[in-house]
Amino acid sequence: MIVNIRATETDVTAQPLDPIALYRTMVTARSINDLLKIRKTQGKFPFYIGCAGHESMAAVVAALNQDDWLALYYRDMAAWLQRTGDMYGPLREAYSRTTGPMGAGRNMPSHYSSKRHRILPTFSEVGALAPFAGGVGFSLQRHNSNELIMCSTGDGGVATNDFNALFRQAAVHQLPVLIVVEDNGWAITTASSIQWAGSLVEWAKGGGVYAEEVDGTDAMATYEAATRLAHCIRSGQGPALMHLRLGLLDSHSSSTDIKSYRKKEEIEFTTATKDPVKNLGRWLLEHGHLQQADLDRIRKEVRAKLEQAESQVLQEPEPSADRVLNHVIQVPQWQENIPLGKKRRTPMLGAINEALAELAQRDSGFFVYGQDVGSPKGGVFGATNTLVTQFPGRAISSPLNEQLIVGIAAGAGMIDGKARCAEIQFVDYHQSAAQTIRLAARVSYQSYGDWTVPLLIRTKSGSGGGGPISSSTAGGGAFGHSNTGEQWFTTIPGMITICPATPFDAKGLLLEAARSQSPVTFLERGRLYRSEPPKDSQGNIIPAIAEYWQVPDGYYTLPIGKARRLRIGEGPISLAIIAWGTMVLEACTAAANVVNSEGGAIEIVDLRTLAPFDEEAVAAAVHEANRVMVVTEEIDLTSFARHVHSWIVQHCFYDLDGTPAFISALQAPPAPYNAPEETVFYPTARTIQEKIEDLLAE
Ligand SMILES: Cc1ncc(C[n+]2csc(CCOP(=O)(O)OP(=O)(O)O)c2C)c(N)n1
């Protein structure tokens, strides 16, 4: 039989535990391991990382329910088999077959993943799945579910920030999470004693998580402990940690020589005493469940099935190069809608409050999670104030850890299938979450579309202050509160990045962003939260943009990936200015001043969405004006604006009458606190105007 789909052959161990079935699963894991190890050395594929010594993880999964969630790591072949019964999957991935259930042959072997089987996508980054697992636990708790999530990691994984984020998520919110530390004594060549000091069990208990040390070389003891801990979690006693002591029977991976770092006696001792498969076989003999001949027969049967599976898998199709861009990003398909609500002049902060309230109204599972967001103030800027007052429990204050925050929203979104919102107080501080964010955006690609991470990250970005730079005093945000953010987010494949300039766009785009299955970063410029529409130097409001301070009540959406083209002045367009966020306002003022004195017209292309940006609108504007300027609040070091500038040179060269101009902040950390230095640091309407005058004089 050729099974040419990404399905699995399910053969689930019945509850209560059937120790013979458990033994068969563990033997299957070991047999696949041994086969793949040989095939790797025969050069059949580039890499393999094994499970030998970790097969008792099948007993942990056997103690859970089929609808519990799993966040596995690369040694968990036995856990995979116990949950899925699928021996084809590991072979398909090792041989990179399109039928692979974990990534359709796109990821390295041993990266377990299956939405259908509730197995979150394993990352190569050790520990990195942990904050997502916390998010799953958070969602289960909010839905009053009886399900739990089991998250496993090695002893090295315990030292990662990610593991510690999960620990805190689980402890602080008392989440239904079973953390299993598979301690085989090694992290490549480094001993466990380097990963933590003292007792892991006591450490966990001190932090508010019940913990036990368990002998993982004994599958029956492992099963009993896992059953007990799962029961504690389900009965509402909060999370639990299992410190599972194991032996690593092979080298770290196919790239490591075991003899180069482990002593012969230690290897021999580990092999003789810490093999969970042999130990369970011995237990079955001692308890009269099986005879030696039965153990031999099971091994032979498994081997025969495996050989048959391998020959089938080798017939299955290999990936073709033409699929390389599949499942990178999913921009939501916008459906045209006309805002019907009454329009009111509203600042951007009001528009954001309204959008979040609309989301809460339409989706009972929607929440915002972040520092201070649940306080009566609604976060330090007040963006969640309406949620706090009108939707109790939907704006939830978090511990002060950005990675923890993103993990909660990302994991919850994964199992809810809808975006949940992480608020990062200042974009500068997203950096502890940078890996989690990057991985959230990678999940769809890595799992070949099986998993997606709907996730909304809202964050205050750019210089501080309460209005256009040229119309106010210094923002005073200084270092740590003034970064722009787009230079980080627009380089992440799979991430949508939005930076609105006006209240109308902020509300419509935020509502559309919540429909996305790809993660969205929503950069809210601090200067625009309370900003008035921009004015020219005579104090006149600029009508072309001022209308976007009128915000309709109720629900409406705007398309992601579409720029807004603003025409300032009358007659033929002499220049196109590409900008976003605060710089749109600065550029409007500069353009208005120029056309007031010189006549003619200037176009401002407000990108609104930065990734993916509206190439069509940029090309059309350049084609019409033949002169272009890119203006950014970023510092000029491989900025997003440099990317746009370079794109114009590459794609619009023959439409240009001169070199595209470029204005950015200076090459220094953003931004000095005092007014003279801060004001000179950023582009302003004045510097833009000077540049326009130079260009038009050429
Ligand atoms: C964050 C991160 N740092 C480094 C590596 C390289 N690396 C891969 S596996 C590994 C050791 C992991 O040890 P442990 O968590 O104890 O698991 P084990 O392999 O022993 O089962 C390291 C350092 C990585 N993949 N991810």
PDB file of N, CA, C and O in Angstrom, residues 572-614:
ATOM      1  N   PRO A 572       0.745  69.075 -11.985  1.00  0.00           N
ATOM      2  CA  PRO A 572       1.592  67.897 -12.162  1.00  0.00           C
ATOM      3  C   PRO A 572       2.458  67.631 -10.927  1.00  0.00           C
ATOM      4  O   PRO A 572       2.920  68.564 -10.261  1.00  0.00           O
ATOM      5  N   ILE A 573       2.684  66.350 -10.647  1.00  0.00           N
ATOM      6  CA  ILE A 573       3.454  65.977  -9.452  1.00  0.00           C
ATOM      7  C   ILE A 573       4.945  66.055  -9.758  1.00  0.00           C
ATOM      8  O   ILE A 573       5.428  65.472 -10.736  1.00  0.00           O
ATOM      9  N   SER A 574       5.674  66.786  -8.923  1.00  0.00           N
ATOM     10  CA  SER A 574       7.103  66.973  -9.186  1.00  0.00           C
ATOM     11  C   SER A 574       7.969  66.021  -8.366  1.00  0.00           C
ATOM     12  O   SER A 574       9.148  65.854  -8.656  1.00  0.00           O
ATOM     13  N   LEU A 575       7.401  65.406  -7.326  1.00  0.00           N
ATOM     14  CA  LEU A 575       8.210  64.558  -6.447  1.00  0.00           C
ATOM     15  C   LEU A 575       7.306  63.585  -5.700  1.00  0.00           C
ATOM     16  O   LEU A 575       6.209  63.965  -5.272  1.00  0.00           O
ATOM     17  N   ALA A 576       7.799  62.347  -5.545  1.00  0.00           N
ATOM     18  CA  ALA A 576       7.089  61.382  -4.687  1.00  0.00           C
ATOM     19  C   ALA A 576       7.928  61.169  -3.434  1.00  0.00           C
ATOM     20  O   ALA A 576       9.146  60.950  -3.529  1.00  0.00           O
ATOM     21  N   ILE A 577       7.282  61.256  -2.287  1.00  0.00           N
ATOM     22  CA  ILE A 577       7.998  61.001  -1.023  1.00  0.00           C
ATOM     23  C   ILE A 577       7.429  59.720  -0.423  1.00  0.00           C
ATOM     24  O   ILE A 577       6.217  59.611  -0.199  1.00  0.00           O
ATOM     25  N   ILE A 578       8.301  58.758  -0.175  1.00  0.00           N
ATOM     26  CA  ILE A 578       7.861  57.488   0.427  1.00  0.00           C
ATOM     27  C   ILE A 578       8.134  57.591   1.926  1.00  0.00           C
ATOM     28  O   ILE A 578       9.275  57.846   2.342  1.00  0.00           O
ATOM     29  N   ALA A 579       7.085  57.378   2.712  1.00  0.00           N
ATOM     30  CA  ALA A 579       7.240  57.527   4.171  1.00  0.00           C
ATOM     31  C   ALA A 579       6.208  56.658   4.871  1.00  0.00           C
ATOM     32  O   ALA A 579       5.370  56.017   4.230  1.00  0.00           O
ATOM     33  N   TRP A 580       6.290  56.593   6.202  1.00  0.00           N
ATOM     34  CA  TRP A 580       5.314  55.869   7.022  1.00  0.00           C
ATOM     35  C   TRP A 580       5.400  56.430   8.448  1.00  0.00           C
ATOM     36  O   TRP A 580       6.364  57.094   8.808  1.00  0.00           O
ATOM     37  N   GLY A 581       4.364  56.187   9.208  1.00  0.00           N
ATOM     38  CA  GLY A 581       4.363  56.624  10.606  1.00  0.00           C
ATOM     39  C   GLY A 581       4.520  58.133  10.714  1.00  0.00           C
ATOM     40  O   GLY A 581       3.985  58.905   9.910  1.00  0.00           O
ATOM     41  N   THR A 582       5.273  58.561  11.711  1.00  0.00           N
ATOM     42  CA  THR A 582       5.435  59.988  11.999  1.00  0.00           C
ATOM     43  C   THR A 582       5.973  60.764  10.795  1.00  0.00           C
ATOM     44  O   THR A 582       5.635  61.936  10.596  1.00  0.00           O
ATOM     45  N   MET A 583       6.804  60.110  10.009  1.00  0.00           N
ATOM     46  CA  MET A 583       7.418  60.818   8.883  1.00  0.00           C
ATOM     47  C   MET A 583       6.412  61.215   7.806  1.00  0.00           C
ATOM     48  O   MET A 583       6.674  62.102   7.001  1.00  0.00           O
ATOM     49  N   VAL A 584       5.252  60.559   7.790  1.00  0.00           N
ATOM     50  CA  VAL A 584       4.203  60.972   6.847  1.00  0.00           C
ATOM     51  C   VAL A 584       3.749  62.386   7.218  1.00  0.00           C
ATOM     52  O   VAL A 584       3.578  63.253   6.348  1.00  0.00           O
ATOM     53  N   LEU A 585       3.597  62.635   8.515  1.00  0.00           N
ATOM     54  CA  LEU A 585       3.145  63.951   8.962  1.00  0.00           C
ATOM     55  C   LEU A 585       4.215  65.012   8.678  1.00  0.00           C
ATOM     56  O   LEU A 585       3.914  66.117   8.216  1.00  0.00           O
ATOM     57  N   GLU A 586       5.473  64.644   8.955  1.00  0.00           N
ATOM     58  CA  GLU A 586       6.570  65.594   8.698  1.00  0.00           C
ATOM     59  C   GLU A 586       6.647  65.903   7.204  1.00  0.00           C
ATOM     60  O   GLU A 586       6.835  67.057   6.798  1.00  0.00           O
ATOM     61  N   ALA A 587       6.498  64.856   6.384  1.00  0.00           N
ATOM     62  CA  ALA A 587       6.597  65.036   4.930  1.00  0.00           C
ATOM     63  C   ALA A 587       5.432  65.871   4.410  1.00  0.00           C
ATOM     64  O   ALA A 587       5.598  66.699   3.501  1.00  0.00           O
ATOM     65  N   CYS A 588       4.240  65.681   4.983  1.00  0.00           N
ATOM     66  CA  CYS A 588       3.077  66.476   4.555  1.00  0.00           C
ATOM     67  C   CYS A 588       3.319  67.961   4.828  1.00  0.00           C
ATOM     68  O   CYS A 588       3.032  68.827   3.981  1.00  0.00           O
ATOM     69  N   THR A 589       3.845  68.260   6.013  1.00  0.00           N
ATOM     70  CA  THR A 589       4.123  69.664   6.356  1.00  0.00           C
ATOM     71  C   THR A 589       5.146  70.247   5.386  1.00  0.00           C
ATOM     72  O   THR A 589       4.968  71.354   4.851  1.00  0.00           O
ATOM     73  N   ALA A 590       6.212  69.474   5.154  1.00  0.00           N
ATOM     74  CA  ALA A 590       7.268  69.960   4.254  1.00  0.00           C
ATOM     75  C   ALA A 590       6.703  70.178   2.851  1.00  0.00           C
ATOM     76  O   ALA A 590       6.940  71.224   2.220  1.00  0.00           O
ATOM     77  N   ALA A 591       5.933  69.220   2.369  1.00  0.00           N
ATOM     78  CA  ALA A 591       5.386  69.314   1.012  1.00  0.00           C
ATOM     79  C   ALA A 591       4.429  70.506   0.903  1.00  0.00           C
ATOM     80  O   ALA A 591       4.455  71.259  -0.081  1.00  0.00           O
ATOM     81  N   ALA A 592       3.586  70.689   1.939  1.00  0.00           N
ATOM     82  CA  ALA A 592       2.630  71.805   1.914  1.00  0.00           C
ATOM     83  C   ALA A 592       3.378  73.137   1.863  1.00  0.00           C
ATOM     84  O   ALA A 592       3.008  74.036   1.089  1.00  0.00           O
ATOM     85  N   ASN A 593       4.434  73.248   2.641  1.00  0.00           N
ATOM     86  CA  ASN A 593       5.207  74.496   2.640  1.00  0.00           C
ATOM     87  C   ASN A 593       5.792  74.768   1.250  1.00  0.00           C
ATOM     88  O   ASN A 593       5.771  75.895   0.762  1.00  0.00           O
ATOM     89  N   VAL A 594       6.301  73.708   0.609  1.00  0.00           N
ATOM     90  CA  VAL A 594       6.923  73.893  -0.708  1.00  0.00           C
ATOM     91  C   VAL A 594       5.867  74.286  -1.748  1.00  0.00           C
ATOM     92  O   VAL A 594       6.056  75.244  -2.499  1.00  0.00           O
ATOM     93  N   VAL A 595       4.757  73.544  -1.778  1.00  0.00           N
ATOM     94  CA  VAL A 595       3.762  73.874  -2.820  1.00  0.00           C
ATOM     95  C   VAL A 595       3.075  75.221  -2.542  1.00  0.00           C
ATOM     96  O   VAL A 595       2.669  75.902  -3.480  1.00  0.00           O
ATOM     97  N   ASN A 596       3.001  75.607  -1.252  1.00  0.00           N
ATOM     98  CA  ASN A 596       2.432  76.937  -0.942  1.00  0.00           C
ATOM     99  C   ASN A 596       3.260  78.036  -1.607  1.00  0.00           C
ATOM    100  O   ASN A 596       2.733  79.033  -2.088  1.00  0.00           O
ATOM    101  N   SER A 597       4.598  77.854  -1.608  1.00  0.00           N
ATOM    102  CA  SER A 597       5.428  78.915  -2.182  1.00  0.00           C
ATOM    103  C   SER A 597       5.764  78.684  -3.655  1.00  0.00           C
ATOM    104  O   SER A 597       5.869  79.633  -4.417  1.00  0.00           O
ATOM    105  N   GLU A 598       5.898  77.408  -4.060  1.00  0.00           N
ATOM    106  CA  GLU A 598       6.353  77.144  -5.436  1.00  0.00           C
ATOM    107  C   GLU A 598       5.221  76.734  -6.374  1.00  0.00           C
ATOM    108  O   GLU A 598       5.426  76.645  -7.578  1.00  0.00           O
ATOM    109  N   GLY A 599       4.068  76.341  -5.811  1.00  0.00           N
ATOM    110  CA  GLY A 599       2.985  75.788  -6.647  1.00  0.00           C
ATOM    111  C   GLY A 599       3.261  74.333  -6.973  1.00  0.00           C
ATOM    112  O   GLY A 599       4.206  73.727  -6.467  1.00  0.00           O
ATOM    113  N   GLY A 600       2.406  73.761  -7.840  1.00  0.00           N
ATOM    114  CA  GLY A 600       2.584  72.360  -8.236  1.00  0.00           C
ATOM    115  C   GLY A 600       2.108  71.407  -7.153  1.00  0.00           C
ATOM    116  O   GLY A 600       1.405  71.795  -6.212  1.00  0.00           O
ATOM    117  N   ALA A 601       2.496  70.173  -7.310  1.00  0.00           N
ATOM    118  CA  ALA A 601       2.021  69.147  -6.368  1.00  0.00           C
ATOM    119  C   ALA A 601       3.141  68.176  -6.017  1.00  0.00           C
ATOM    120  O   ALA A 601       4.067  67.946  -6.805  1.00  0.00           O
ATOM    121  N   ILE A 602       3.037  67.631  -4.828  1.00  0.00           N
ATOM    122  CA  ILE A 602       3.970  66.600  -4.351  1.00  0.00           C
ATOM    123  C   ILE A 602       3.124  65.452  -3.837  1.00  0.00           C
ATOM    124  O   ILE A 602       2.097  65.684  -3.190  1.00  0.00           O
ATOM    125  N   GLU A 603       3.566  64.226  -4.137  1.00  0.00           N
ATOM    126  CA  GLU A 603       2.803  63.068  -3.631  1.00  0.00           C
ATOM    127  C   GLU A 603       3.523  62.452  -2.430  1.00  0.00           C
ATOM    128  O   GLU A 603       4.736  62.255  -2.461  1.00  0.00           O
ATOM    129  N   ILE A 604       2.751  62.158  -1.396  1.00  0.00           N
ATOM    130  CA  ILE A 604       3.303  61.395  -0.268  1.00  0.00           C
ATOM    131  C   ILE A 604       2.717  59.990  -0.378  1.00  0.00           C
ATOM    132  O   ILE A 604       1.487  59.829  -0.379  1.00  0.00           O
ATOM    133  N   VAL A 605       3.584  58.998  -0.465  1.00  0.00           N
ATOM    134  CA  VAL A 605       3.108  57.610  -0.460  1.00  0.00           C
ATOM    135  C   VAL A 605       3.279  57.097   0.970  1.00  0.00           C
ATOM    136  O   VAL A 605       4.394  56.856   1.422  1.00  0.00           O
ATOM    137  N   ASP A 606       2.150  56.992   1.672  1.00  0.00           N
ATOM    138  CA  ASP A 606       2.188  56.466   3.044  1.00  0.00           C
ATOM    139  C   ASP A 606       2.098  54.945   2.932  1.00  0.00           C
ATOM    140  O   ASP A 606       1.033  54.393   2.628  1.00  0.00           O
ATOM    141  N   LEU A 607       3.197  54.258   3.207  1.00  0.00           N
ATOM    142  CA  LEU A 607       3.216  52.802   2.975  1.00  0.00           C
ATOM    143  C   LEU A 607       2.204  52.070   3.847  1.00  0.00           C
ATOM    144  O   LEU A 607       1.702  51.028   3.484  1.00  0.00           O
ATOM    145  N   ARG A 608       1.982  52.522   5.044  1.00  0.00           N
ATOM    146  CA  ARG A 608       1.059  51.872   6.011  1.00  0.00           C
ATOM    147  C   ARG A 608       1.515  50.453   6.364  1.00  0.00           C
ATOM    148  O   ARG A 608       1.799  50.166   7.512  1.00  0.00           O
ATOM    149  N   THR A 609       1.544  49.559   5.388  1.00  0.00           N
ATOM    150  CA  THR A 609       2.136  48.235   5.645  1.00  0.00           C
ATOM    151  C   THR A 609       3.570  48.274   5.136  1.00  0.00           C
ATOM    152  O   THR A 609       3.809  48.615   3.977  1.00  0.00           O
ATOM    153  N   LEU A 610       4.508  47.886   5.988  1.00  0.00           N
ATOM    154  CA  LEU A 610       5.916  47.919   5.580  1.00  0.00           C
ATOM    155  C   LEU A 610       6.352  46.580   5.009  1.00  0.00           C
ATOM    156  O   LEU A 610       7.158  46.523   4.092  1.00  0.00           O
ATOM    157  N   ALA A 611       5.831  45.506   5.570  1.00  0.00           N
ATOM    158  CA  ALA A 611       6.169  44.185   5.020  1.00  0.00           C
ATOM    159  C   ALA A 611       4.893  43.362   5.004  1.00  0.00           C
ATOM    160  O   ALA A 611       4.307  43.150   6.060  1.00  0.00           O
ATOM    161  N   PRO A 612       4.440  42.939   3.813  1.00  0.00           N
ATOM    162  CA  PRO A 612       5.015  43.262   2.503  1.00  0.00           C
ATOM    163  C   PRO A 612       4.564  44.656   2.065  1.00  0.00           C
ATOM    164  O   PRO A 612       3.403  45.005   2.232  1.00  0.00           O
ATOM    165  N   PHE A 613       5.508  45.451   1.503  1.00  0.00           N
ATOM    166  CA  PHE A 613       5.125  46.821   1.140  1.00  0.00           C
ATOM    167  C   PHE A 613       4.536  46.857  -0.272  1.00  0.00           C
ATOM    168  O   PHE A 613       4.720  45.923  -1.063  1.00  0.00           O
ATOM    169  N   ASP A 614       3.825  47.933  -0.548  1.00  0.00           N
ATOM    170  CA  ASP A 614       3.042  48.047  -1.782  1.00  0.00           C
ATOM    171  C   ASP A 614       3.963  48.479  -2.926  1.00  0.00           C
ATOM    172  O   ASP A 614       4.101  49.673  -3.228  1.00  0.00           O
TER     173      ASP A 614
END
